[in-house]
């Protein structure tokens, strides 16, 4: 992984399914494009936000991932590391086509999931390092690391309740709970190991959680020379 060398700011939103990540992502996009952008215009500065999501259904490897997830005997069942290699290839394409060009132009890029989501493929926390090496090998010189990574952490019971409220069909409560417990543990291990990670308690209201991440995001944006020009 390479510290972001470009003038734009790169921020990723992460966490287990049901943690509220996507809602926080949307709230940040709205805030930056309305309140923050207007504040910058008042002082004669330009500010542009770009959104991205991984995996991307519009990209080759992203489409392959979504197709495979609907197969009962797909690669995601038979070869977890091979399946994670598809995610890395999708991310490489996203970095080259979308993220890096935007950062080069001084835009702020918000990502709904990035490579920290590889922890879903780790059965044990020690496998995270192996997955990181896999990602580095595939993505190579394009592996630009975010300036801030928000990992929203909540109790698995709360996450499952939220998913059910949204009408999401789970693959058996116990299996889903076991999976999410493992992934939650992996995210916490990841956040303690790799740079620029901010583990955020996601158990409060959306507004309470947003107020925790906003000052961190603004500080990251203002620290980059080209994010506000």
Short mmCIF file of C-alpha atoms in Angstrom, two decimals:
data_model
loop_
_atom_site.label_atom_id
_atom_site.label_comp_id
_atom_site.label_asym_id
_atom_site.label_seq_id
_atom_site.Cartn_x
_atom_site.Cartn_y
_atom_site.Cartn_z
CA UNK A 1 0.00 0.00 0.00
CA UNK A 2 1.15 3.53 -0.83
CA UNK A 3 0.34 6.65 1.23
CA UNK A 4 -1.83 8.93 -0.90
CA UNK A 5 0.66 11.13 -2.82
CA UNK A 6 -1.99 13.13 -4.65
CA UNK A 7 -3.54 16.50 -3.76
CA UNK A 8 -7.06 15.10 -3.31
CA UNK A 9 -8.29 13.46 -0.10
CA UNK A 10 -9.30 9.77 -0.04
CA UNK A 11 -11.74 8.54 2.65
CA UNK A 12 -13.18 5.01 2.97
CA UNK A 13 -16.24 3.79 4.88
CA UNK A 14 -16.10 0.25 6.29
CA UNK A 15 -17.76 -2.20 8.67
CA UNK A 16 -19.86 -5.32 8.93
CA UNK A 17 -23.19 -5.60 7.13
CA UNK A 18 -25.80 -3.66 9.09
CA UNK A 19 -23.29 -1.33 10.79
CA UNK A 20 -24.77 1.81 9.20
CA UNK A 21 -21.77 2.44 6.94
CA UNK A 22 -23.74 3.24 3.79
CA UNK A 23 -26.02 5.66 5.65
CA UNK A 24 -23.00 7.51 7.04
CA UNK A 25 -21.47 7.56 3.57
CA UNK A 26 -24.60 9.19 2.13
CA UNK A 27 -24.80 11.70 4.99
CA UNK A 28 -21.18 12.70 4.39
CA UNK A 29 -21.74 13.14 0.65
CA UNK A 30 -24.75 15.39 1.30
CA UNK A 31 -22.93 17.43 3.95
CA UNK A 32 -19.83 17.99 1.84
CA UNK A 33 -21.80 18.87 -1.30
CA UNK A 34 -24.08 21.33 0.44
CA UNK A 35 -22.82 22.89 3.66
CA UNK A 36 -19.05 22.44 3.23
CA UNK A 37 -19.00 23.26 -0.49
CA UNK A 38 -21.00 26.46 0.13
CA UNK A 39 -18.63 27.50 2.90
CA UNK A 40 -15.68 27.05 0.55
CA UNK A 41 -17.36 29.04 -2.22
CA UNK A 42 -17.87 31.96 0.17
CA UNK A 43 -14.11 32.25 0.60
CA UNK A 44 -13.39 31.73 -3.10
CA UNK A 45 -12.28 28.11 -2.92
CA UNK A 46 -13.32 25.18 -5.14
CA UNK A 47 -14.35 21.83 -3.64
CA UNK A 48 -15.45 18.69 -5.51
CA UNK A 49 -16.59 15.32 -4.11
CA UNK A 50 -16.45 12.06 -6.06
CA UNK A 51 -18.24 8.88 -4.94
CA UNK A 52 -17.21 5.29 -5.55
CA UNK A 53 -18.25 1.83 -4.38
CA UNK A 54 -16.50 -1.54 -4.30
CA UNK A 55 -17.10 -3.95 -5.82
CA UNK A 56 -18.58 -2.17 -8.82
CA UNK A 57 -21.26 -3.91 -10.87
CA UNK A 58 -20.28 -1.78 -13.87
CA UNK A 59 -16.69 -3.11 -13.84
CA UNK A 60 -15.63 -6.51 -15.24
CA UNK A 61 -14.44 -8.14 -12.03
CA UNK A 62 -17.15 -6.50 -9.96
CA UNK A 63 -19.80 -8.01 -12.24
CA UNK A 64 -18.12 -11.42 -11.94
CA UNK A 65 -18.22 -11.14 -8.15
CA UNK A 66 -21.96 -10.40 -8.06
CA UNK A 67 -22.68 -13.26 -10.47
CA UNK A 68 -20.63 -15.69 -8.40
CA UNK A 69 -22.38 -14.73 -5.17
CA UNK A 70 -25.64 -16.08 -6.60
CA UNK A 71 -24.12 -19.51 -7.31
CA UNK A 72 -24.49 -22.25 -4.73
CA UNK A 73 -21.13 -23.74 -5.75
CA UNK A 74 -19.38 -20.52 -6.74
CA UNK A 75 -15.77 -19.54 -6.10
CA UNK A 76 -16.85 -17.73 -2.93
CA UNK A 77 -17.72 -21.16 -1.51
CA UNK A 78 -14.78 -23.17 -2.84
CA UNK A 79 -11.79 -20.80 -2.85
CA UNK A 80 -12.01 -17.78 -0.54
CA UNK A 81 -8.55 -16.46 -1.41
CA UNK A 82 -9.21 -16.91 -5.13
CA UNK A 83 -12.47 -15.00 -4.70
CA UNK A 84 -10.69 -12.22 -2.81
CA UNK A 85 -8.29 -11.93 -5.77
CA UNK A 86 -11.31 -10.91 -7.86
CA UNK A 87 -12.04 -8.12 -5.37
CA UNK A 88 -8.45 -6.93 -5.63
CA UNK A 89 -8.66 -6.88 -9.44
CA UNK A 90 -11.91 -4.91 -9.26
CA UNK A 91 -10.24 -2.46 -6.89
CA UNK A 92 -7.23 -2.08 -9.20
CA UNK A 93 -9.55 -1.16 -12.07
CA UNK A 94 -11.43 1.27 -9.83
CA UNK A 95 -8.22 2.90 -8.66
CA UNK A 96 -6.91 3.34 -12.21
CA UNK A 97 -10.12 4.52 -13.83
CA UNK A 98 -11.78 6.50 -11.06
CA UNK A 99 -9.99 7.04 -7.77
CA UNK A 100 -6.48 8.04 -8.86
CA UNK A 101 -7.59 10.41 -11.68
CA UNK A 102 -9.94 12.15 -9.22
CA UNK A 103 -7.26 12.45 -6.54
CA UNK A 104 -4.80 13.80 -9.10
CA UNK A 105 -7.28 16.58 -9.91
CA UNK A 106 -7.60 17.50 -6.22
CA UNK A 107 -11.07 16.01 -5.71
CA UNK A 108 -12.13 14.42 -2.43
CA UNK A 109 -12.99 10.76 -3.04
CA UNK A 110 -15.42 8.93 -0.73
CA UNK A 111 -15.46 5.14 -1.05
CA UNK A 112 -18.30 2.92 0.14
CA UNK A 113 -15.98 0.00 0.95
CA UNK A 114 -12.37 -0.36 -0.15
CA UNK A 115 -9.69 -2.99 0.46
CA UNK A 116 -10.23 -3.26 4.24
CA UNK A 117 -13.38 -5.20 3.26
CA UNK A 118 -11.04 -8.06 2.40
CA UNK A 119 -11.44 -9.08 6.06
CA UNK A 120 -14.63 -10.86 4.97
CA UNK A 121 -12.36 -13.44 3.32
CA UNK A 122 -10.25 -14.10 6.43
CA UNK A 123 -11.31 -17.08 8.52
CA UNK A 124 -8.78 -16.12 11.20
CA UNK A 125 -7.24 -12.75 12.05
CA UNK A 126 -3.76 -13.95 11.08
CA UNK A 127 -4.98 -14.42 7.51
CA UNK A 128 -5.48 -10.66 7.14
CA UNK A 129 -1.76 -10.17 6.50
CA UNK A 130 -1.81 -12.87 3.81
CA UNK A 131 -4.77 -11.15 2.16
CA UNK A 132 -2.97 -7.81 2.30
CA UNK A 133 0.03 -9.37 0.55
CA UNK A 134 -2.34 -10.77 -2.09
CA UNK A 135 -3.82 -7.32 -2.64
CA UNK A 136 -0.41 -5.69 -2.87
CA UNK A 137 0.74 -8.26 -5.42
CA UNK A 138 -2.32 -7.73 -7.65
CA UNK A 139 -2.82 -3.97 -7.30
CA UNK A 140 0.88 -3.06 -7.19
CA UNK A 141 1.79 0.57 -7.85
CA UNK A 142 -1.90 1.56 -7.93
CA UNK A 143 -2.50 0.54 -4.30
CA UNK A 144 -3.12 4.04 -2.93
CA UNK A 145 -4.07 4.04 0.76
CA UNK A 146 -6.92 6.23 2.10
CA UNK A 147 -6.16 9.28 4.22
CA UNK A 148 -8.90 8.17 6.63
CA UNK A 149 -10.74 4.87 7.04
CA UNK A 150 -13.89 4.81 9.17
CA UNK A 151 -14.65 1.37 10.59
CA UNK A 152 -18.13 1.43 12.12
CA UNK A 153 -18.30 -1.07 14.95
CA UNK A 154 -21.54 -2.35 16.48
CA UNK A 155 -22.73 -5.47 18.29
CA UNK A 156 -23.60 -8.26 15.87
CA UNK A 157 -27.05 -8.63 17.46
CA UNK A 158 -27.76 -4.99 16.60
CA UNK A 159 -26.46 -5.45 13.05
CA UNK A 160 -28.69 -8.48 12.45
CA UNK A 161 -31.73 -6.61 13.82
CA UNK A 162 -31.03 -3.71 11.46
CA UNK A 163 -30.69 -6.05 8.49
CA UNK A 164 -34.01 -7.72 9.32
CA UNK A 165 -35.71 -4.31 9.64
CA UNK A 166 -34.50 -3.53 6.12
CA UNK A 167 -36.13 -6.74 4.89
CA UNK A 168 -32.86 -8.44 4.05
CA UNK A 169 -33.19 -12.22 3.85
CA UNK A 170 -30.46 -13.85 5.95
CA UNK A 171 -28.93 -17.26 5.34
CA UNK A 172 -30.01 -18.60 8.70
CA UNK A 173 -29.72 -16.46 11.81
CA UNK A 174 -27.01 -18.54 13.48
CA UNK A 175 -24.83 -18.80 10.38
CA UNK A 176 -25.15 -15.07 9.70
CA UNK A 177 -24.38 -14.25 13.33
CA UNK A 178 -21.29 -16.47 13.30
CA UNK A 179 -20.05 -14.89 10.08
CA UNK A 180 -20.59 -11.35 11.34
CA UNK A 181 -18.87 -12.10 14.66
CA UNK A 182 -15.80 -13.30 12.77
CA UNK A 183 -15.80 -10.33 10.40
CA UNK A 184 -16.29 -7.87 13.25
CA UNK A 185 -13.29 -9.35 15.03
CA UNK A 186 -11.27 -9.12 11.81
CA UNK A 187 -12.19 -5.47 11.33
CA UNK A 188 -11.04 -4.63 14.85
CA UNK A 189 -7.75 -6.45 14.24
CA UNK A 190 -7.34 -4.61 10.93
CA UNK A 191 -8.04 -1.24 12.54
CA UNK A 192 -5.40 -1.88 15.18
CA UNK A 193 -2.79 -2.87 12.60
CA UNK A 194 -3.02 -0.57 9.60
CA UNK A 195 -2.67 3.23 9.37
CA UNK A 196 -5.35 5.92 9.20
CA UNK A 197 -8.06 3.68 10.67
CA UNK A 198 -10.67 5.18 12.99
CA UNK A 199 -12.87 2.64 14.78
CA UNK A 200 -16.19 4.39 15.45
CA UNK A 201 -18.92 3.20 17.82
CA UNK A 202 -21.86 2.86 15.45
CA UNK A 203 -24.43 2.04 18.11
CA UNK A 204 -25.91 5.52 18.46
CA UNK A 205 -28.35 7.39 16.25
CA UNK A 206 -27.17 8.23 12.70
CA UNK A 207 -26.75 11.86 13.76
CA UNK A 208 -24.68 10.94 16.82
CA UNK A 209 -22.41 8.71 14.77
CA UNK A 210 -22.05 11.35 12.06
CA UNK A 211 -20.97 13.95 14.60
CA UNK A 212 -18.13 11.63 15.59
CA UNK A 213 -16.73 11.24 12.08
CA UNK A 214 -17.32 14.74 10.71
CA UNK A 215 -14.39 16.52 12.44
CA UNK A 216 -12.04 13.68 11.45
CA UNK A 217 -13.15 13.87 7.81
CA UNK A 218 -12.87 17.66 7.66
CA UNK A 219 -9.39 17.55 9.20
CA UNK A 220 -8.29 14.96 6.62
CA UNK A 221 -9.70 17.02 3.75
CA UNK A 222 -8.07 20.23 4.92
CA UNK A 223 -4.72 18.49 5.38
CA UNK A 224 -4.50 17.79 1.65
CA UNK A 225 -3.13 20.63 -0.45
CA UNK A 226 -5.52 20.22 -3.35
CA UNK A 227 -8.75 19.16 -1.68
CA UNK A 228 -9.77 22.78 -1.18
CA UNK A 229 -8.17 25.05 -3.82
#
